[in-house]
mmCIF file with all atom_site columns, C-alpha atoms in Angstrom:
data_model
loop_
_atom_site.group_PDB
_atom_site.id
_atom_site.type_symbol
_atom_site.label_atom_id
_atom_site.label_alt_id
_atom_site.label_comp_id
_atom_site.label_asym_id
_atom_site.label_entity_id
_atom_site.label_seq_id
_atom_site.pdbx_PDB_ins_code
_atom_site.Cartn_x
_atom_site.Cartn_y
_atom_site.Cartn_z
_atom_site.occupancy
_atom_site.B_iso_or_equiv
_atom_site.pdbx_formal_charge
_atom_site.auth_seq_id
_atom_site.auth_comp_id
_atom_site.auth_asym_id
_atom_site.auth_atom_id
_atom_site.pdbx_PDB_model_num
ATOM 1   C CA . MET A 1 1   ? 36.951 -4.570 26.517 1.00 0.00 ? 1   MET A CA 1
ATOM 2   C CA . PHE A 1 2   ? 36.435 -1.702 29.500 1.00 0.00 ? 2   PHE A CA 1
ATOM 3   C CA . ASN A 1 3   ? 33.267 -1.588 31.456 1.00 0.00 ? 3   ASN A CA 1
ATOM 4   C CA . VAL A 1 4   ? 32.768 1.581  32.784 1.00 0.00 ? 4   VAL A CA 1
ATOM 5   C CA . GLU A 1 5   ? 29.587 -0.133 35.092 1.00 0.00 ? 5   GLU A CA 1
ATOM 6   C CA . LEU A 1 6   ? 31.531 -1.124 37.239 1.00 0.00 ? 6   LEU A CA 1
ATOM 7   C CA . PHE A 1 7   ? 32.635 2.354  38.531 1.00 0.00 ? 7   PHE A CA 1
ATOM 8   C CA . ASP A 1 8   ? 28.721 3.003  39.016 1.00 0.00 ? 8   ASP A CA 1
ATOM 9   C CA . ASP A 1 9   ? 29.108 3.357  42.242 1.00 0.00 ? 9   ASP A CA 1
ATOM 10  C CA . TYR A 1 10  ? 32.230 5.811  42.127 1.00 0.00 ? 10  TYR A CA 1
ATOM 11  C CA . ILE A 1 11  ? 30.272 7.865  39.372 1.00 0.00 ? 11  ILE A CA 1
ATOM 12  C CA . ASN A 1 12  ? 27.510 7.833  41.563 1.00 0.00 ? 12  ASN A CA 1
ATOM 13  C CA . GLU A 1 13  ? 29.178 9.158  44.388 1.00 0.00 ? 13  GLU A CA 1
ATOM 14  C CA . GLN A 1 14  ? 30.381 11.732 42.729 1.00 0.00 ? 14  GLN A CA 1
ATOM 15  C CA . LEU A 1 15  ? 26.734 12.499 41.431 1.00 0.00 ? 15  LEU A CA 1
ATOM 16  C CA . ASP A 1 16  ? 25.793 12.509 44.833 1.00 0.00 ? 16  ASP A CA 1
ATOM 17  C CA . GLU A 1 17  ? 28.270 14.797 45.848 1.00 0.00 ? 17  GLU A CA 1
ATOM 18  C CA . LEU A 1 18  ? 27.709 17.385 43.102 1.00 0.00 ? 18  LEU A CA 1
ATOM 19  C CA . LYS A 1 19  ? 23.760 17.300 44.152 1.00 0.00 ? 19  LYS A CA 1
ATOM 20  C CA . ASP A 1 20  ? 24.840 18.281 48.041 1.00 0.00 ? 20  ASP A CA 1
ATOM 21  C CA . ILE A 1 21  ? 26.984 20.948 46.911 1.00 0.00 ? 21  ILE A CA 1
ATOM 22  C CA . VAL A 1 22  ? 24.022 22.237 44.406 1.00 0.00 ? 22  VAL A CA 1
ATOM 23  C CA . GLU A 1 23  ? 21.319 21.841 46.827 1.00 0.00 ? 23  GLU A CA 1
ATOM 24  C CA . ASN A 1 24  ? 22.728 22.736 49.551 1.00 0.00 ? 24  ASN A CA 1
ATOM 25  C CA . ASN A 1 25  ? 24.310 26.631 47.765 1.00 0.00 ? 25  ASN A CA 1
ATOM 26  C CA . LYS A 1 26  ? 28.331 25.862 47.745 1.00 0.00 ? 26  LYS A CA 1
ATOM 27  C CA . PHE A 1 27  ? 28.864 26.335 44.423 1.00 0.00 ? 27  PHE A CA 1
ATOM 28  C CA . THR A 1 28  ? 30.154 30.291 44.329 1.00 0.00 ? 28  THR A CA 1
ATOM 29  C CA . ASP A 1 29  ? 31.086 32.083 41.729 1.00 0.00 ? 29  ASP A CA 1
ATOM 30  C CA . GLU A 1 30  ? 34.785 32.340 42.048 1.00 0.00 ? 30  GLU A CA 1
ATOM 31  C CA . LYS A 1 31  ? 35.456 28.667 41.071 1.00 0.00 ? 31  LYS A CA 1
ATOM 32  C CA . CYS A 1 32  ? 35.316 25.671 39.562 1.00 0.00 ? 32  CYS A CA 1
ATOM 33  C CA . ILE A 1 33  ? 34.371 22.832 41.612 1.00 0.00 ? 33  ILE A CA 1
ATOM 34  C CA . ASN A 1 34  ? 36.331 19.925 40.588 1.00 0.00 ? 34  ASN A CA 1
ATOM 35  C CA . PHE A 1 35  ? 35.007 15.933 40.230 1.00 0.00 ? 35  PHE A CA 1
ATOM 36  C CA . ILE A 1 36  ? 36.962 12.228 39.168 1.00 0.00 ? 36  ILE A CA 1
ATOM 37  C CA . SER A 1 37  ? 40.261 14.118 37.995 1.00 0.00 ? 37  SER A CA 1
ATOM 38  C CA . ASN A 1 38  ? 42.626 11.566 36.315 1.00 0.00 ? 38  ASN A CA 1
ATOM 39  C CA . GLN A 1 39  ? 45.234 11.501 39.232 1.00 0.00 ? 39  GLN A CA 1
ATOM 40  C CA . ASP A 1 40  ? 42.187 9.449  41.572 1.00 0.00 ? 40  ASP A CA 1
ATOM 41  C CA . LEU A 1 41  ? 41.741 7.109  39.153 1.00 0.00 ? 41  LEU A CA 1
ATOM 42  C CA . GLU A 1 42  ? 45.546 6.359  37.329 1.00 0.00 ? 42  GLU A CA 1
ATOM 43  C CA . ASP A 1 43  ? 46.728 3.746  39.710 1.00 0.00 ? 43  ASP A CA 1
ATOM 44  C CA . GLU A 1 44  ? 43.893 1.376  38.109 1.00 0.00 ? 44  GLU A CA 1
ATOM 45  C CA . LEU A 1 45  ? 42.640 2.588  34.654 1.00 0.00 ? 45  LEU A CA 1
ATOM 46  C CA . SER A 1 46  ? 43.940 4.010  31.461 1.00 0.00 ? 46  SER A CA 1
ATOM 47  C CA . HIS A 1 47  ? 43.343 7.791  30.622 1.00 0.00 ? 47  HIS A CA 1
ATOM 48  C CA . ASN A 1 48  ? 41.490 6.340  28.369 1.00 0.00 ? 48  ASN A CA 1
ATOM 49  C CA . GLU A 1 49  ? 39.076 4.408  30.369 1.00 0.00 ? 49  GLU A CA 1
ATOM 50  C CA . ILE A 1 50  ? 39.390 7.478  32.517 1.00 0.00 ? 50  ILE A CA 1
ATOM 51  C CA . TYR A 1 51  ? 37.854 9.710  29.952 1.00 0.00 ? 51  TYR A CA 1
ATOM 52  C CA . MET A 1 52  ? 34.865 6.845  29.763 1.00 0.00 ? 52  MET A CA 1
ATOM 53  C CA . VAL A 1 53  ? 33.838 7.072  33.597 1.00 0.00 ? 53  VAL A CA 1
ATOM 54  C CA . GLN A 1 54  ? 34.656 10.988 33.266 1.00 0.00 ? 54  GLN A CA 1
ATOM 55  C CA . LYS A 1 55  ? 32.164 11.141 30.103 1.00 0.00 ? 55  LYS A CA 1
ATOM 56  C CA . GLU A 1 56  ? 29.809 9.062  32.032 1.00 0.00 ? 56  GLU A CA 1
ATOM 57  C CA . PHE A 1 57  ? 30.118 11.213 35.014 1.00 0.00 ? 57  PHE A CA 1
ATOM 58  C CA . ILE A 1 58  ? 29.179 14.457 32.656 1.00 0.00 ? 58  ILE A CA 1
ATOM 59  C CA . ARG A 1 59  ? 26.157 12.436 31.243 1.00 0.00 ? 59  ARG A CA 1
ATOM 60  C CA . LEU A 1 60  ? 24.320 11.938 34.722 1.00 0.00 ? 60  LEU A CA 1
ATOM 61  C CA . ALA A 1 61  ? 25.769 15.041 35.697 1.00 0.00 ? 61  ALA A CA 1
ATOM 62  C CA . LYS A 1 62  ? 24.057 16.757 32.967 1.00 0.00 ? 62  LYS A CA 1
ATOM 63  C CA . GLU A 1 63  ? 21.037 15.469 33.200 1.00 0.00 ? 63  GLU A CA 1
ATOM 64  C CA . TYR A 1 64  ? 20.413 16.359 36.830 1.00 0.00 ? 64  TYR A CA 1
ATOM 65  C CA . LEU A 1 65  ? 21.562 19.995 36.187 1.00 0.00 ? 65  LEU A CA 1
ATOM 66  C CA . ARG A 1 66  ? 19.104 20.633 33.147 1.00 0.00 ? 66  ARG A CA 1
ATOM 67  C CA . GLU A 1 67  ? 16.263 18.578 34.935 1.00 0.00 ? 67  GLU A CA 1
ATOM 68  C CA . ASN A 1 68  ? 16.977 20.552 37.732 1.00 0.00 ? 68  ASN A CA 1
ATOM 69  C CA . HIS A 1 69  ? 19.311 24.138 37.034 1.00 0.00 ? 69  HIS A CA 1
ATOM 70  C CA . ASN A 1 70  ? 18.670 24.456 33.347 1.00 0.00 ? 70  ASN A CA 1
ATOM 71  C CA . GLY A 1 71  ? 20.854 26.791 32.260 1.00 0.00 ? 71  GLY A CA 1
ATOM 72  C CA . LYS A 1 72  ? 23.165 27.830 35.819 1.00 0.00 ? 72  LYS A CA 1
ATOM 73  C CA . PHE A 1 73  ? 25.964 25.512 35.514 1.00 0.00 ? 73  PHE A CA 1
ATOM 74  C CA . ILE A 1 74  ? 29.026 25.396 32.781 1.00 0.00 ? 74  ILE A CA 1
ATOM 75  C CA . ILE A 1 75  ? 30.801 21.912 32.590 1.00 0.00 ? 75  ILE A CA 1
ATOM 76  C CA . PHE A 1 76  ? 34.005 21.162 30.795 1.00 0.00 ? 76  PHE A CA 1
ATOM 77  C CA . CYS A 1 77  ? 36.933 18.265 31.216 1.00 0.00 ? 77  CYS A CA 1
ATOM 78  C CA . ASP A 1 78  ? 40.739 18.198 30.881 1.00 0.00 ? 78  ASP A CA 1
ATOM 79  C CA . TRP A 1 79  ? 42.486 16.186 33.842 1.00 0.00 ? 79  TRP A CA 1
ATOM 80  C CA . CYS A 1 80  ? 39.092 16.432 35.457 1.00 0.00 ? 80  CYS A CA 1
ATOM 81  C CA . VAL A 1 81  ? 35.612 17.307 34.830 1.00 0.00 ? 81  VAL A CA 1
ATOM 82  C CA . HIS A 1 82  ? 34.862 20.903 36.219 1.00 0.00 ? 82  HIS A CA 1
ATOM 83  C CA . ILE A 1 83  ? 31.406 22.379 36.907 1.00 0.00 ? 83  ILE A CA 1
ATOM 84  C CA . CYS A 1 84  ? 31.306 26.069 37.353 1.00 0.00 ? 84  CYS A CA 1
ATOM 85  C CA . THR A 1 85  ? 28.613 29.204 37.706 1.00 0.00 ? 85  THR A CA 1
ATOM 86  C CA . VAL A 1 86  ? 27.375 30.673 34.141 1.00 0.00 ? 86  VAL A CA 1
ATOM 87  C CA . LYS A 1 87  ? 28.787 34.181 35.802 1.00 0.00 ? 87  LYS A CA 1
ATOM 88  C CA . PHE A 1 88  ? 32.875 32.194 36.762 1.00 0.00 ? 88  PHE A CA 1
ATOM 89  C CA . TYR A 1 89  ? 32.888 30.819 33.399 1.00 0.00 ? 89  TYR A CA 1
ATOM 90  C CA . GLU A 1 90  ? 31.676 34.617 32.114 1.00 0.00 ? 90  GLU A CA 1
ATOM 91  C CA . ASN A 1 91  ? 34.373 36.600 34.344 1.00 0.00 ? 91  ASN A CA 1
ATOM 92  C CA . HIS A 1 92  ? 37.060 34.183 34.366 1.00 0.00 ? 92  HIS A CA 1
ATOM 93  C CA . LEU A 1 93  ? 37.327 31.321 31.307 1.00 0.00 ? 93  LEU A CA 1
ATOM 94  C CA . SER A 1 94  ? 34.934 32.695 28.387 1.00 0.00 ? 94  SER A CA 1
ATOM 95  C CA . LYS A 1 95  ? 37.961 34.011 26.635 1.00 0.00 ? 95  LYS A CA 1
ATOM 96  C CA . CYS A 1 96  ? 40.556 31.177 26.863 1.00 0.00 ? 96  CYS A CA 1
ATOM 97  C CA . LEU A 1 97  ? 38.210 28.363 26.839 1.00 0.00 ? 97  LEU A CA 1
ATOM 98  C CA . LYS A 1 98  ? 35.449 27.690 24.310 1.00 0.00 ? 98  LYS A CA 1
ATOM 99  C CA . VAL A 1 99  ? 34.417 24.287 24.476 1.00 0.00 ? 99  VAL A CA 1
ATOM 100 C CA . TYR A 1 100 ? 31.920 23.577 27.079 1.00 0.00 ? 100 TYR A CA 1
ATOM 101 C CA . LEU A 1 101 ? 27.989 21.886 27.287 1.00 0.00 ? 101 LEU A CA 1
ATOM 102 C CA . LYS A 1 102 ? 26.010 24.813 29.344 1.00 0.00 ? 102 LYS A CA 1
ATOM 103 C CA . CYS A 1 103 ? 23.562 23.022 31.721 1.00 0.00 ? 103 CYS A CA 1
#
């Protein structure tokens, strides 16, 4: 059975990167920021295992964003975890993307 805790350091590095981007106002309303892409891990993990790593990152990112920046960001996942501002989502993605987590 896969243990996602083996990737805690990697997940925390990605979370620290997210925090740095948010706290230093590096987000724009022009693009998504991507984290934990399938390509980064597919030499080591199956796609199901990568999804578990992404899911744990999403849980932690959602918790951080809701506690510190409630209602300002959207998270969604396909080949990677995408995080964008609500404004970017509304302007560019809302017509084609209906599944997301507002944080």
